[in-house]
Amino acid sequence: MSSGSAPAVQEPDLATAPPSLVALFLAFARMSLAGFGGVLVFARRAIVEQHRWMTADEFNETFALCHFLPGPNIVNLSMVFGSRLRGIAGGVAAFAGLLLPPTLIMTALAIAYARFGDLEVLRRILAGISCAAVGLLIAVVFRMMMPLLKQADPLAVILMLGVFLAIGVLRLPLQAVLLVAIPISIGLTYFLRRKVAA
């Protein structure tokens, strides 16, 4: 995939030139190194906007699947996404790119924190970083909501708000909410698509 042709492509066209294993590793390594406070913001920007490897809807669907799988969502996303493009080797390349650089950095920082963790200035720096991380998370949530809102599907919006209220406000267990919300979501989608096709 040439760098000159990538910006002109509006929709993913992976049938002609899927990224190489090295490109997957480097892309996810960049995401992980930029991802202060969480990689999701940078993963979406790189996959959907920069490289155009997925549409916004495809990213949301893949990320929703990764929520249902056990383990950290962004790690699941790297494996599912890499495997989709380059098979098992692609999943391993994306996974390694995502985890290897921060693991090395965090090991070094853990050693430094063990020696200097009691410093007040360090505690203030970490508090500031946490505020920025919350801002990044809110920004990506709004970006991921836009495809749902653009579809103007009131049932999808009601379901989204219901899940938010159940988990965010009522503090119900995630697993219980998913066990109810996922079958409802699948049923509604099946019913609406069948109705449109008829």
PDB file of C-alpha atoms in Angstrom:
ATOM      1  CA  MET A   1       0.000   0.000   0.000  1.00  0.00           C
ATOM      2  CA  SER A   2       1.694   3.175  -1.144  1.00  0.00           C
ATOM      3  CA  SER A   3       1.637   6.198   1.080  1.00  0.00           C
ATOM      4  CA  GLY A   4       0.489   8.435  -1.790  1.00  0.00           C
ATOM      5  CA  SER A   5      -2.654   6.430  -2.555  1.00  0.00           C
ATOM      6  CA  ALA A   6      -3.874   5.777   1.019  1.00  0.00           C
ATOM      7  CA  PRO A   7      -5.515   9.181   1.726  1.00  0.00           C
ATOM      8  CA  ALA A   8      -7.544   9.063  -1.509  1.00  0.00           C
ATOM      9  CA  VAL A   9      -9.271   5.807  -0.557  1.00  0.00           C
ATOM     10  CA  GLN A  10     -12.527   6.486   1.293  1.00  0.00           C
ATOM     11  CA  GLU A  11     -13.561   2.901   1.987  1.00  0.00           C
ATOM     12  CA  PRO A  12     -11.340   0.002   3.048  1.00  0.00           C
ATOM     13  CA  ASP A  13     -10.066  -2.024   0.095  1.00  0.00           C
ATOM     14  CA  LEU A  14      -8.082  -4.809   1.716  1.00  0.00           C
ATOM     15  CA  ALA A  15      -8.661  -7.290  -1.098  1.00  0.00           C
ATOM     16  CA  THR A  16      -5.940  -5.674  -3.198  1.00  0.00           C
ATOM     17  CA  ALA A  17      -3.284  -4.754  -0.652  1.00  0.00           C
ATOM     18  CA  PRO A  18      -3.661  -5.844   2.979  1.00  0.00           C
ATOM     19  CA  PRO A  19      -0.968  -4.466   5.281  1.00  0.00           C
ATOM     20  CA  SER A  20       2.153  -6.532   5.844  1.00  0.00           C
ATOM     21  CA  LEU A  21       2.951  -8.174   9.186  1.00  0.00           C
ATOM     22  CA  VAL A  22       5.600  -5.513   9.820  1.00  0.00           C
ATOM     23  CA  ALA A  23       3.061  -2.757   9.035  1.00  0.00           C
ATOM     24  CA  LEU A  24       0.590  -4.291  11.486  1.00  0.00           C
ATOM     25  CA  PHE A  25       3.250  -4.600  14.190  1.00  0.00           C
ATOM     26  CA  LEU A  26       4.428  -1.004  13.704  1.00  0.00           C
ATOM     27  CA  ALA A  27       0.903   0.426  13.550  1.00  0.00           C
ATOM     28  CA  PHE A  28      -0.092  -1.215  16.827  1.00  0.00           C
ATOM     29  CA  ALA A  29       3.264  -0.317  18.404  1.00  0.00           C
ATOM     30  CA  ARG A  30       2.615   3.359  17.523  1.00  0.00           C
ATOM     31  CA  MET A  31      -0.883   3.092  18.980  1.00  0.00           C
ATOM     32  CA  SER A  32       0.404   1.611  22.224  1.00  0.00           C
ATOM     33  CA  LEU A  33       3.171   4.199  22.570  1.00  0.00           C
ATOM     34  CA  ALA A  34       0.740   7.066  21.933  1.00  0.00           C
ATOM     35  CA  GLY A  35      -1.993   5.597  24.101  1.00  0.00           C
ATOM     36  CA  PHE A  36      -1.547   7.408  27.381  1.00  0.00           C
ATOM     37  CA  GLY A  37      -4.673   6.653  29.390  1.00  0.00           C
ATOM     38  CA  GLY A  38      -5.839   4.006  26.966  1.00  0.00           C
ATOM     39  CA  VAL A  39      -5.132   2.860  23.432  1.00  0.00           C
ATOM     40  CA  LEU A  40      -8.724   2.824  22.151  1.00  0.00           C
ATOM     41  CA  VAL A  41      -8.659   6.471  21.037  1.00  0.00           C
ATOM     42  CA  PHE A  42      -5.476   5.983  19.043  1.00  0.00           C
ATOM     43  CA  ALA A  43      -6.501   2.562  17.716  1.00  0.00           C
ATOM     44  CA  ARG A  44      -9.708   3.960  16.257  1.00  0.00           C
ATOM     45  CA  ARG A  45      -7.933   6.956  14.757  1.00  0.00           C
ATOM     46  CA  ALA A  46      -5.233   4.797  13.150  1.00  0.00           C
ATOM     47  CA  ILE A  47      -7.491   1.976  11.915  1.00  0.00           C
ATOM     48  CA  VAL A  48     -10.458   4.052  10.708  1.00  0.00           C
ATOM     49  CA  GLU A  49      -9.112   7.505   9.851  1.00  0.00           C
ATOM     50  CA  GLN A  50      -5.402   7.199   9.117  1.00  0.00           C
ATOM     51  CA  HIS A  51      -4.963   3.806   7.406  1.00  0.00           C
ATOM     52  CA  ARG A  52      -8.645   3.283   6.461  1.00  0.00           C
ATOM     53  CA  TRP A  53      -8.353  -0.434   7.194  1.00  0.00           C
ATOM     54  CA  MET A  54     -11.966  -0.430   8.506  1.00  0.00           C
ATOM     55  CA  THR A  55     -15.027   1.779   8.300  1.00  0.00           C
ATOM     56  CA  ALA A  56     -16.389   3.369  11.488  1.00  0.00           C
ATOM     57  CA  ASP A  57     -19.249   0.848  11.520  1.00  0.00           C
ATOM     58  CA  GLU A  58     -16.881  -2.118  11.087  1.00  0.00           C
ATOM     59  CA  PHE A  59     -14.699  -0.832  13.924  1.00  0.00           C
ATOM     60  CA  ASN A  60     -17.719  -0.479  16.222  1.00  0.00           C
ATOM     61  CA  GLU A  61     -18.933  -3.981  15.337  1.00  0.00           C
ATOM     62  CA  THR A  62     -15.481  -5.516  15.902  1.00  0.00           C
ATOM     63  CA  PHE A  63     -15.019  -3.643  19.167  1.00  0.00           C
ATOM     64  CA  ALA A  64     -18.484  -4.786  20.311  1.00  0.00           C
ATOM     65  CA  LEU A  65     -17.441  -8.395  19.638  1.00  0.00           C
ATOM     66  CA  CYS A  66     -14.241  -7.826  21.650  1.00  0.00           C
ATOM     67  CA  HIS A  67     -16.338  -6.600  24.602  1.00  0.00           C
ATOM     68  CA  PHE A  68     -18.109  -9.935  24.640  1.00  0.00           C
ATOM     69  CA  LEU A  69     -14.832 -11.928  24.674  1.00  0.00           C
ATOM     70  CA  PRO A  70     -12.920 -12.457  27.936  1.00  0.00           C
ATOM     71  CA  GLY A  71      -9.829 -10.340  28.497  1.00  0.00           C
ATOM     72  CA  PRO A  72      -8.859  -6.708  27.841  1.00  0.00           C
ATOM     73  CA  ASN A  73     -10.934  -5.280  24.990  1.00  0.00           C
ATOM     74  CA  ILE A  74      -8.108  -3.559  23.124  1.00  0.00           C
ATOM     75  CA  VAL A  75      -5.937  -6.707  23.280  1.00  0.00           C
ATOM     76  CA  ASN A  76      -8.854  -8.707  21.885  1.00  0.00           C
ATOM     77  CA  LEU A  77      -9.259  -6.060  19.170  1.00  0.00           C
ATOM     78  CA  SER A  78      -5.619  -6.390  18.128  1.00  0.00           C
ATOM     79  CA  MET A  79      -5.939 -10.166  17.772  1.00  0.00           C
ATOM     80  CA  VAL A  80      -9.287 -10.095  15.961  1.00  0.00           C
ATOM     81  CA  PHE A  81      -8.246  -7.247  13.665  1.00  0.00           C
ATOM     82  CA  GLY A  82      -4.802  -8.685  12.841  1.00  0.00           C
ATOM     83  CA  SER A  83      -6.280 -12.141  12.215  1.00  0.00           C
ATOM     84  CA  ARG A  84      -8.901 -10.660   9.941  1.00  0.00           C
ATOM     85  CA  LEU A  85      -6.251  -9.055   7.748  1.00  0.00           C
ATOM     86  CA  ARG A  86      -3.382 -11.571   7.844  1.00  0.00           C
ATOM     87  CA  GLY A  87      -4.578 -14.700   9.604  1.00  0.00           C
ATOM     88  CA  ILE A  88      -3.044 -15.982  12.840  1.00  0.00           C
ATOM     89  CA  ALA A  89       0.326 -14.394  11.997  1.00  0.00           C
ATOM     90  CA  GLY A  90      -1.395 -11.011  11.611  1.00  0.00           C
ATOM     91  CA  GLY A  91      -3.091 -11.431  14.976  1.00  0.00           C
ATOM     92  CA  VAL A  92       0.235 -12.238  16.629  1.00  0.00           C
ATOM     93  CA  ALA A  93       1.941  -9.271  14.902  1.00  0.00           C
ATOM     94  CA  ALA A  94      -0.754  -6.814  16.041  1.00  0.00           C
ATOM     95  CA  PHE A  95      -0.799  -8.344  19.543  1.00  0.00           C
ATOM     96  CA  ALA A  96       3.003  -8.111  19.854  1.00  0.00           C
ATOM     97  CA  GLY A  97       3.016  -4.536  18.550  1.00  0.00           C
ATOM     98  CA  LEU A  98       0.381  -3.566  21.065  1.00  0.00           C
ATOM     99  CA  LEU A  99       1.986  -5.159  24.128  1.00  0.00           C
ATOM    100  CA  LEU A 100       5.756  -5.310  23.645  1.00  0.00           C
ATOM    101  CA  PRO A 101       6.693  -1.572  23.712  1.00  0.00           C
ATOM    102  CA  PRO A 102       4.560  -0.635  26.754  1.00  0.00           C
ATOM    103  CA  THR A 103       5.666  -3.758  28.607  1.00  0.00           C
ATOM    104  CA  LEU A 104       9.305  -2.737  28.245  1.00  0.00           C
ATOM    105  CA  ILE A 105       8.546   0.869  29.222  1.00  0.00           C
ATOM    106  CA  MET A 106       6.396  -0.127  32.212  1.00  0.00           C
ATOM    107  CA  THR A 107       9.102  -2.462  33.471  1.00  0.00           C
ATOM    108  CA  ALA A 108      11.575   0.427  33.437  1.00  0.00           C
ATOM    109  CA  LEU A 109       9.039   2.785  35.055  1.00  0.00           C
ATOM    110  CA  ALA A 110       8.179   0.247  37.763  1.00  0.00           C
ATOM    111  CA  ILE A 111      11.850   0.089  38.709  1.00  0.00           C
ATOM    112  CA  ALA A 112      11.993   3.905  38.813  1.00  0.00           C
ATOM    113  CA  TYR A 113       8.718   4.158  40.765  1.00  0.00           C
ATOM    114  CA  ALA A 114       9.990   1.703  43.360  1.00  0.00           C
ATOM    115  CA  ARG A 115      12.832   4.138  44.048  1.00  0.00           C
ATOM    116  CA  PHE A 116      11.099   7.542  43.624  1.00  0.00           C
ATOM    117  CA  GLY A 117       7.365   6.808  44.151  1.00  0.00           C
ATOM    118  CA  ASP A 118       7.105   8.802  47.377  1.00  0.00           C
ATOM    119  CA  LEU A 119       7.896  12.145  45.707  1.00  0.00           C
ATOM    120  CA  GLU A 120       4.954  14.608  45.858  1.00  0.00           C
ATOM    121  CA  VAL A 121       5.710  16.038  42.411  1.00  0.00           C
ATOM    122  CA  LEU A 122       5.350  12.576  40.887  1.00  0.00           C
ATOM    123  CA  ARG A 123       1.938  12.127  42.510  1.00  0.00           C
ATOM    124  CA  ARG A 124       0.747  15.448  41.055  1.00  0.00           C
ATOM    125  CA  ILE A 125       1.994  14.486  37.588  1.00  0.00           C
ATOM    126  CA  LEU A 126       0.085  11.189  37.738  1.00  0.00           C
ATOM    127  CA  ALA A 127      -3.104  13.006  38.845  1.00  0.00           C
ATOM    128  CA  GLY A 128      -2.815  15.322  35.824  1.00  0.00           C
ATOM    129  CA  ILE A 129      -2.293  12.406  33.465  1.00  0.00           C
ATOM    130  CA  SER A 130      -5.433  10.690  34.784  1.00  0.00           C
ATOM    131  CA  CYS A 131      -7.527  13.790  33.956  1.00  0.00           C
ATOM    132  CA  ALA A 132      -6.229  13.773  30.381  1.00  0.00           C
ATOM    133  CA  ALA A 133      -6.998  10.051  30.106  1.00  0.00           C
ATOM    134  CA  VAL A 134     -10.637  10.621  31.097  1.00  0.00           C
ATOM    135  CA  GLY A 135     -10.924  13.363  28.460  1.00  0.00           C
ATOM    136  CA  LEU A 136      -9.551  11.045  25.771  1.00  0.00           C
ATOM    137  CA  LEU A 137     -11.990   8.302  26.735  1.00  0.00           C
ATOM    138  CA  ILE A 138     -14.978  10.666  26.572  1.00  0.00           C
ATOM    139  CA  ALA A 139     -13.835  11.882  23.141  1.00  0.00           C
ATOM    140  CA  VAL A 140     -13.653   8.366  21.689  1.00  0.00           C
ATOM    141  CA  VAL A 141     -17.043   7.426  23.152  1.00  0.00           C
ATOM    142  CA  PHE A 142     -18.642  10.335  21.293  1.00  0.00           C
ATOM    143  CA  ARG A 143     -16.862   9.389  18.058  1.00  0.00           C
ATOM    144  CA  MET A 144     -18.041   5.800  18.347  1.00  0.00           C
ATOM    145  CA  MET A 145     -21.610   6.996  19.000  1.00  0.00           C
ATOM    146  CA  MET A 146     -21.780   9.074  15.809  1.00  0.00           C
ATOM    147  CA  PRO A 147     -22.468   6.163  13.381  1.00  0.00           C
ATOM    148  CA  LEU A 148     -25.384   5.065  15.611  1.00  0.00           C
ATOM    149  CA  LEU A 149     -26.789   8.581  15.794  1.00  0.00           C
ATOM    150  CA  LYS A 150     -26.383   9.126  12.024  1.00  0.00           C
ATOM    151  CA  GLN A 151     -28.476   6.022  11.335  1.00  0.00           C
ATOM    152  CA  ALA A 152     -31.298   7.768  13.225  1.00  0.00           C
ATOM    153  CA  ASP A 153     -32.405   4.408  14.612  1.00  0.00           C
ATOM    154  CA  PRO A 154     -34.371   5.179  17.787  1.00  0.00           C
ATOM    155  CA  LEU A 155     -34.266   1.545  18.986  1.00  0.00           C
ATOM    156  CA  ALA A 156     -30.442   1.478  18.808  1.00  0.00           C
ATOM    157  CA  VAL A 157     -30.217   4.753  20.731  1.00  0.00           C
ATOM    158  CA  ILE A 158     -32.692   3.506  23.363  1.00  0.00           C
ATOM    159  CA  LEU A 159     -30.721   0.267  23.766  1.00  0.00           C
ATOM    160  CA  MET A 160     -27.446   2.217  24.045  1.00  0.00           C
ATOM    161  CA  LEU A 161     -28.928   4.510  26.713  1.00  0.00           C
ATOM    162  CA  GLY A 162     -30.400   1.522  28.557  1.00  0.00           C
ATOM    163  CA  VAL A 163     -27.004  -0.202  28.734  1.00  0.00           C
ATOM    164  CA  PHE A 164     -25.386   3.056  29.869  1.00  0.00           C
ATOM    165  CA  LEU A 165     -27.955   3.505  32.633  1.00  0.00           C
ATOM    166  CA  ALA A 166     -27.686  -0.122  33.736  1.00  0.00           C
ATOM    167  CA  ILE A 167     -23.887  -0.135  33.956  1.00  0.00           C
ATOM    168  CA  GLY A 168     -22.958   3.528  34.477  1.00  0.00           C
ATOM    169  CA  VAL A 169     -25.749   4.696  36.784  1.00  0.00           C
ATOM    170  CA  LEU A 170     -27.284   1.618  38.408  1.00  0.00           C
ATOM    171  CA  ARG A 171     -23.901  -0.150  38.593  1.00  0.00           C
ATOM    172  CA  LEU A 172     -25.312  -3.514  37.540  1.00  0.00           C
ATOM    173  CA  PRO A 173     -22.743  -6.239  36.739  1.00  0.00           C
ATOM    174  CA  LEU A 174     -21.428  -6.036  33.173  1.00  0.00           C
ATOM    175  CA  GLN A 175     -21.962  -9.754  32.509  1.00  0.00           C
ATOM    176  CA  ALA A 176     -25.625  -9.619  33.559  1.00  0.00           C
ATOM    177  CA  VAL A 177     -26.295  -6.551  31.407  1.00  0.00           C
ATOM    178  CA  LEU A 178     -24.597  -8.175  28.405  1.00  0.00           C
ATOM    179  CA  LEU A 179     -26.615 -11.376  28.846  1.00  0.00           C
ATOM    180  CA  VAL A 180     -29.778  -9.296  28.483  1.00  0.00           C
ATOM    181  CA  ALA A 181     -28.632  -6.602  26.024  1.00  0.00           C
ATOM    182  CA  ILE A 182     -26.911  -8.812  23.443  1.00  0.00           C
ATOM    183  CA  PRO A 183     -29.913 -11.085  22.693  1.00  0.00           C
ATOM    184  CA  ILE A 184     -32.187  -8.018  22.549  1.00  0.00           C
ATOM    185  CA  SER A 185     -29.775  -6.262  20.180  1.00  0.00           C
ATOM    186  CA  ILE A 186     -29.438  -9.318  17.913  1.00  0.00           C
ATOM    187  CA  GLY A 187     -33.208  -9.840  17.906  1.00  0.00           C
ATOM    188  CA  LEU A 188     -33.949  -6.211  17.063  1.00  0.00           C
ATOM    189  CA  THR A 189     -31.376  -6.192  14.263  1.00  0.00           C
ATOM    190  CA  TYR A 190     -32.735  -9.437  12.811  1.00  0.00           C
ATOM    191  CA  PHE A 191     -36.334  -8.198  13.024  1.00  0.00           C
ATOM    192  CA  LEU A 192     -35.577  -4.798  11.459  1.00  0.00           C
ATOM    193  CA  ARG A 193     -33.491  -6.244   8.602  1.00  0.00           C
ATOM    194  CA  ARG A 194     -36.147  -8.830   7.884  1.00  0.00           C
ATOM    195  CA  LYS A 195     -38.781  -6.100   7.864  1.00  0.00           C
ATOM    196  CA  VAL A 196     -36.731  -3.992   5.404  1.00  0.00           C
ATOM    197  CA  ALA A 197     -36.149  -7.008   3.129  1.00  0.00           C
ATOM    198  CA  ALA A 198     -39.868  -7.858   3.038  1.00  0.00           C
TER     199      ALA A 198
END
